[in-house]
Short mmCIF file of C-alpha atoms in Angstrom, two decimals:
data_model
loop_
_atom_site.label_atom_id
_atom_site.label_comp_id
_atom_site.label_asym_id
_atom_site.label_seq_id
_atom_site.Cartn_x
_atom_site.Cartn_y
_atom_site.Cartn_z
CA SER L 1 190.63 -165.80 28.22
CA ILE L 2 188.15 -162.91 28.43
CA LEU L 3 188.83 -160.54 31.30
CA THR L 4 186.48 -160.41 34.26
CA PHE L 5 188.22 -157.52 36.05
CA GLU L 6 188.48 -159.60 39.23
CA MET L 7 192.25 -159.38 39.00
CA VAL L 8 194.71 -156.60 38.33
CA ILE L 9 194.89 -156.03 34.56
CA ILE L 10 198.21 -154.82 33.19
CA SER L 11 197.88 -153.36 29.69
CA VAL L 12 201.42 -153.32 28.33
CA LYS L 13 201.61 -150.71 25.58
CA LYS L 14 204.47 -150.05 23.20
CA PRO L 15 205.22 -146.68 21.58
CA ASP L 16 204.07 -148.00 18.18
CA GLY L 17 200.63 -148.92 19.56
CA ASP L 18 201.33 -152.65 19.86
CA GLY L 19 200.63 -154.30 23.20
CA PHE L 20 198.89 -157.01 25.21
CA LEU L 21 196.88 -157.60 28.38
CA TYR L 22 198.10 -159.62 31.34
CA GLU L 23 196.38 -160.63 34.57
CA THR L 24 198.12 -160.54 37.93
CA THR L 25 197.32 -159.95 41.62
CA THR L 26 198.19 -157.26 44.13
CA THR L 27 200.14 -159.83 46.18
CA THR L 28 202.48 -160.66 43.27
CA SER L 29 206.02 -159.42 43.71
CA ASN L 30 207.18 -156.82 41.20
CA ASP L 31 210.15 -159.03 40.36
CA ASP L 32 207.84 -161.92 39.40
CA LEU L 33 205.49 -159.65 37.46
CA ILE L 34 208.33 -158.12 35.43
CA ALA L 35 209.75 -161.60 34.71
CA GLN L 36 206.31 -162.85 33.59
CA LEU L 37 205.73 -159.84 31.35
CA CYS L 38 209.18 -160.27 29.80
CA GLU L 39 208.37 -163.90 29.01
CA ILE L 40 205.14 -162.90 27.28
CA TRP L 41 206.94 -160.05 25.49
CA ASN L 42 209.70 -162.32 24.19
CA ALA L 43 207.29 -165.12 23.23
CA ARG L 44 205.32 -162.64 21.11
CA LEU L 45 208.58 -161.61 19.42
CA ARG L 46 209.23 -165.25 18.57
CA VAL L 47 205.78 -165.51 17.00
CA ARG L 48 206.44 -162.32 15.01
CA ILE L 49 209.47 -164.02 13.44
CA LEU L 50 208.08 -167.55 13.19
CA ALA L 51 204.66 -166.86 11.61
CA PRO L 52 205.84 -165.13 8.40
CA SER L 53 208.85 -167.49 8.21
CA LEU L 54 206.55 -170.53 8.27
CA ARG L 55 204.61 -169.11 5.34
CA GLU L 56 207.86 -168.68 3.40
CA LEU L 57 208.90 -172.19 4.39
CA GLY L 58 205.66 -173.52 2.91
CA LYS L 59 206.27 -171.71 -0.36
CA HIS L 60 210.04 -171.90 -0.79
CA GLY L 61 211.41 -174.51 1.63
CA PRO L 62 214.35 -174.29 4.07
CA MET L 63 216.92 -171.50 4.15
CA LYS L 64 220.21 -171.77 2.29
CA LYS L 65 223.57 -171.28 3.94
CA ILE L 66 224.62 -167.64 3.92
CA GLU L 67 227.36 -168.28 1.36
CA GLU L 68 224.88 -170.06 -0.94
CA GLN L 69 222.18 -167.41 -0.84
CA GLY L 70 221.25 -165.67 -4.06
CA LEU L 71 218.78 -165.99 -6.93
CA ASP L 72 218.73 -169.54 -8.32
CA GLU L 73 218.37 -168.29 -11.89
CA VAL L 74 221.52 -166.21 -11.57
CA LYS L 75 223.47 -169.03 -9.94
CA GLU L 76 222.49 -171.48 -12.68
CA LYS L 77 223.20 -169.05 -15.51
CA TYR L 78 226.42 -167.45 -14.33
CA GLU L 79 227.86 -169.78 -11.70
CA ASP L 80 227.01 -173.13 -13.30
CA ALA L 81 225.34 -174.16 -10.05
CA ASN L 82 223.76 -177.62 -10.04
CA LEU L 83 220.70 -177.03 -7.86
CA ILE L 84 218.61 -179.80 -6.34
CA LYS L 85 214.93 -179.26 -7.11
CA ASN L 86 212.08 -181.38 -5.77
CA GLU L 87 208.65 -181.82 -7.35
CA PHE L 88 207.27 -178.80 -5.47
CA TYR L 89 210.13 -176.48 -6.37
CA VAL L 90 209.23 -172.76 -6.55
CA ALA L 91 212.17 -170.36 -6.84
CA ASP L 92 212.48 -167.95 -3.93
CA PRO L 93 212.44 -164.37 -5.29
CA SER L 94 214.53 -163.27 -2.29
CA GLY L 95 217.17 -165.92 -2.92
CA LEU L 96 217.21 -166.90 0.77
CA ARG L 97 215.49 -170.30 0.48
CA THR L 98 216.10 -173.43 -1.59
CA GLY L 99 212.73 -173.33 -3.35
CA ASN L 100 211.99 -176.90 -2.29
CA GLY L 101 208.68 -176.55 -0.44
CA PRO L 102 206.66 -179.37 1.12
CA GLY L 103 203.68 -179.24 -1.26
CA HIS L 104 200.32 -177.51 -1.15
CA GLU L 105 198.68 -179.51 1.65
CA LEU L 106 201.53 -179.21 4.12
CA ALA L 107 202.03 -175.57 3.14
CA ALA L 108 198.37 -174.97 4.01
CA THR L 109 198.97 -176.52 7.44
CA LEU L 110 201.99 -174.26 8.00
CA ASN L 111 199.90 -171.24 7.03
CA ARG L 112 197.05 -172.25 9.34
CA VAL L 113 199.16 -172.64 12.49
CA ALA L 114 201.07 -169.45 11.64
CA ASP L 115 197.80 -167.50 11.29
CA ASP L 116 196.49 -168.96 14.55
CA ALA L 117 199.59 -167.93 16.52
CA GLU L 118 199.67 -164.50 14.94
CA GLN L 119 196.00 -163.83 15.68
CA TYR L 120 196.36 -164.91 19.31
CA CYS L 121 199.24 -162.48 19.86
CA ASP L 122 197.77 -159.62 17.85
CA LYS L 123 197.24 -156.23 19.50
CA SER L 124 193.53 -156.47 18.63
CA GLN L 125 193.21 -158.77 21.65
CA VAL L 126 193.51 -155.67 23.83
CA GLN L 127 190.32 -154.21 22.36
CA ALA L 128 188.68 -157.63 22.66
CA ARG L 129 189.65 -157.63 26.38
CA LYS L 130 191.46 -160.96 26.05
CA ASN L 131 194.54 -161.43 28.19
CA LEU L 132 197.52 -163.48 27.03
CA THR L 133 199.14 -166.34 28.90
CA LEU L 134 202.59 -167.80 28.36
CA GLU L 135 201.08 -171.29 28.30
CA GLU L 136 198.81 -170.40 25.38
CA ILE L 137 201.62 -168.79 23.38
CA ASN L 138 203.86 -171.79 24.02
CA ASP L 139 201.02 -174.03 22.78
CA LYS L 140 200.86 -171.98 19.57
CA ILE L 141 204.62 -172.30 19.13
CA ALA L 142 204.35 -176.05 19.79
CA ASN L 143 201.70 -176.27 17.05
CA MET L 144 204.06 -174.52 14.65
CA ARG L 145 206.87 -176.88 15.65
CA GLY L 146 204.62 -179.87 14.98
CA ALA L 147 203.63 -178.54 11.55
CA VAL L 148 207.29 -178.02 10.64
CA MET L 149 208.12 -181.59 11.69
CA MET L 150 205.27 -182.89 9.53
CA ALA L 151 206.47 -180.89 6.54
CA PHE L 152 210.17 -181.65 7.02
CA PRO L 153 210.58 -184.88 9.04
CA MET L 154 214.37 -184.74 8.67
CA GLY L 155 214.38 -181.34 10.38
CA LEU L 156 215.51 -177.91 9.27
CA PRO L 157 219.16 -176.88 8.89
CA GLU L 158 220.74 -175.35 11.98
CA TRP L 159 221.07 -171.96 10.27
CA ASP L 160 217.38 -171.66 9.44
CA THR L 161 215.70 -168.74 11.24
CA ILE L 162 212.73 -170.97 12.08
CA LYS L 163 214.86 -173.55 13.89
CA LEU L 164 216.73 -170.84 15.79
CA ALA L 165 213.58 -168.98 16.91
CA MET L 166 211.74 -172.23 17.62
CA ASP L 167 214.42 -173.48 20.00
CA SER L 168 214.59 -170.42 22.29
CA VAL L 169 214.43 -166.64 22.54
CA ASP L 170 218.23 -166.62 22.06
CA GLY L 171 217.55 -167.54 18.44
CA LEU L 172 216.17 -164.06 17.83
CA GLU L 173 219.64 -162.56 17.98
CA GLY L 174 220.48 -161.03 14.64
CA THR L 175 216.86 -160.93 13.48
CA GLY L 176 214.69 -157.86 12.96
CA VAL L 177 213.39 -158.11 16.54
CA GLY L 178 216.65 -159.04 18.24
CA ALA L 179 217.10 -155.59 19.77
CA GLU L 180 213.63 -155.76 21.34
CA VAL L 181 214.27 -158.84 23.48
CA MET L 182 213.72 -158.12 27.17
CA ASP L 183 215.96 -159.51 29.91
CA PRO L 184 214.03 -159.62 33.24
CA GLU L 185 217.19 -158.68 35.10
CA ASN L 186 217.49 -155.48 33.08
CA ALA L 187 213.84 -154.57 32.55
CA ALA L 188 211.73 -151.90 34.23
CA LEU L 189 207.95 -151.52 34.47
CA TRP L 190 206.36 -148.08 34.62
CA VAL L 191 202.80 -146.92 35.27
CA ALA L 192 201.75 -143.25 35.26
CA GLY L 193 205.37 -142.10 35.34
CA LYS L 194 206.25 -144.23 38.39
CA GLU L 195 208.45 -147.31 38.37
CA PHE L 196 207.53 -150.67 39.93
CA MET L 197 210.44 -151.05 42.31
CA LYS L 198 211.97 -154.49 42.60
CA GLY L 199 211.74 -156.04 46.01
CA GLN L 200 208.22 -154.68 46.48
CA LEU L 201 204.72 -155.98 45.74
CA VAL L 202 202.24 -154.85 43.09
CA SER L 203 200.10 -153.49 45.94
CA ASP L 204 202.92 -151.09 46.91
CA ARG L 205 202.37 -149.31 43.63
CA LEU L 206 198.69 -149.92 42.81
CA GLY L 207 197.05 -150.52 46.19
CA LYS L 208 195.13 -153.62 47.25
CA ASN L 209 192.11 -153.33 44.97
CA GLU L 210 192.17 -156.41 42.75
CA LYS L 211 189.73 -154.83 40.27
CA THR L 212 192.31 -152.46 38.83
CA LYS L 213 193.38 -151.86 35.24
CA VAL L 214 196.45 -149.81 34.32
CA ILE L 215 198.40 -148.97 31.18
CA ALA L 216 202.04 -149.89 31.64
CA LYS L 217 205.31 -149.45 29.79
CA LEU L 218 207.92 -152.22 29.82
CA GLN L 219 211.39 -151.06 28.87
CA LYS L 220 215.05 -151.62 29.53
CA SER L 221 216.37 -150.39 32.88
CA GLY L 222 218.26 -147.12 32.98
CA SER L 223 216.12 -145.51 30.27
CA GLY L 224 214.35 -143.25 32.76
CA PRO L 225 210.60 -142.68 32.78
CA PRO L 226 208.93 -143.28 29.40
CA GLN L 227 207.64 -140.36 27.40
CA ARG L 228 204.11 -139.35 28.20
CA GLU L 229 201.58 -140.10 25.52
CA PRO L 230 200.31 -137.05 23.61
CA ALA L 231 197.00 -135.59 24.77
CA VAL L 232 195.53 -136.31 21.35
CA SER L 233 196.26 -139.14 18.95
CA GLU L 234 197.83 -138.61 15.54
CA GLU L 235 194.43 -139.17 13.89
CA GLU L 236 192.80 -136.60 16.15
CA ARG L 237 195.59 -134.12 15.49
CA LYS L 238 195.15 -134.51 11.73
CA ALA L 239 191.36 -134.03 12.05
CA MET L 240 191.88 -130.87 14.11
CA MET L 241 194.36 -129.49 11.58
CA ALA L 242 191.98 -130.23 8.70
CA HIS L 243 189.15 -128.48 10.56
CA TYR L 244 191.36 -125.47 11.29
CA PHE L 245 192.50 -125.26 7.67
CA LYS L 246 188.89 -125.43 6.43
CA LYS L 247 187.87 -122.62 8.78
CA GLN L 248 190.85 -120.57 7.64
CA GLU L 249 189.83 -120.97 4.02
CA GLU L 250 186.25 -119.98 4.81
CA MET L 251 187.40 -116.85 6.64
CA LYS L 252 189.75 -115.99 3.79
CA LYS L 253 186.93 -116.22 1.24
CA LEU L 254 184.70 -114.17 3.51
CA ALA L 255 187.31 -111.43 3.82
CA GLU L 256 187.71 -111.32 0.05
CA SER L 257 183.96 -111.01 -0.55
CA GLN L 258 182.98 -107.61 -1.95
CA ASP L 259 179.29 -107.77 -1.04
CA ASP L 260 177.23 -108.10 2.13
CA ASP L 261 175.16 -111.12 1.15
CA TYR L 262 176.53 -113.05 4.06
CA LEU L 263 174.73 -110.72 6.44
CA ALA L 264 171.49 -112.49 5.53
CA SER L 265 172.89 -115.83 6.70
CA ALA L 266 171.50 -117.34 9.88
CA TRP L 267 174.96 -117.57 11.43
CA ALA L 268 175.43 -113.80 11.00
CA ASP L 269 172.27 -113.01 12.97
CA SER L 270 173.38 -112.00 16.46
CA GLY L 271 170.03 -113.04 17.93
CA ASN L 272 169.97 -116.46 16.28
CA MET L 273 171.82 -118.25 19.09
CA LYS L 274 169.52 -116.77 21.73
CA ARG L 275 166.39 -117.87 19.85
CA SER L 276 167.82 -121.34 19.28
CA LEU L 277 168.54 -121.78 22.98
CA GLN L 278 165.01 -120.63 23.81
CA GLY L 279 163.57 -123.09 21.31
CA VAL L 280 161.90 -120.44 19.18
CA GLY L 281 164.37 -120.31 16.31
CA ASP L 282 161.90 -121.57 13.70
CA ILE L 283 158.78 -119.68 14.91
CA ARG L 284 157.66 -117.00 12.49
CA ALA L 285 154.83 -114.47 12.47
CA PRO L 286 151.62 -115.51 10.65
CA GLY L 287 151.86 -114.91 6.92
CA LEU L 288 155.65 -114.80 6.84
CA ARG L 289 157.75 -117.38 5.10
#
């Protein structure tokens, strides 16, 4: 939903620039707020794993067992493997999946629900001032689950990443985002270098004004206060360095110049700034050009 700023807006921001918006109230307990933010955080992690995995499922089918993984071409040529291939078979270049996809139409459905979930959770929602809700993310995950059931009515093997991540956040263990999972019991919320203490209310940290928006950091307890953000962004720093380098080059060329032509330049005229400020910089005596 689009924010109305009639509630407290928590903008959870990660060091890599990723993040999301969440609405709460000043009367919410910090314990509940942290638990709710962790649920959103973990649900977004599930989408991060599920969305690209669904696209691969549509192209190359379910995952192989770990001991069976490898390029099909190699297995057939050197291991005399007798692979089962359906009518939609497309070999998986990573060797992780069977190659037996569900066909173009069902693959398109998998792609569509994956795109929808990914877009809803994307960090661009912060700029669009759209807050996330756990209910909405769960709906997106339910849509992905339904699409998988349509494509593979017999279900996916128990070792498939999609099945594991679809069932619960515990299924993220061992994946690329497993280390990022947040446990509410061991999570801390920080705003402006101050921690939201458990056992207190949001109002104890932010006051009782419901029309408040803050940038927050959610991290594991015991990590201490998060690093302050730099005064300038990386893009701004690069622009400043480029400007400084350009000026340096100009000054270097000026120092190497053997003539005084530059003295005729407007910027070298000590009275030019004064005339410009007085609005008479372009006024010239009659007959002069």
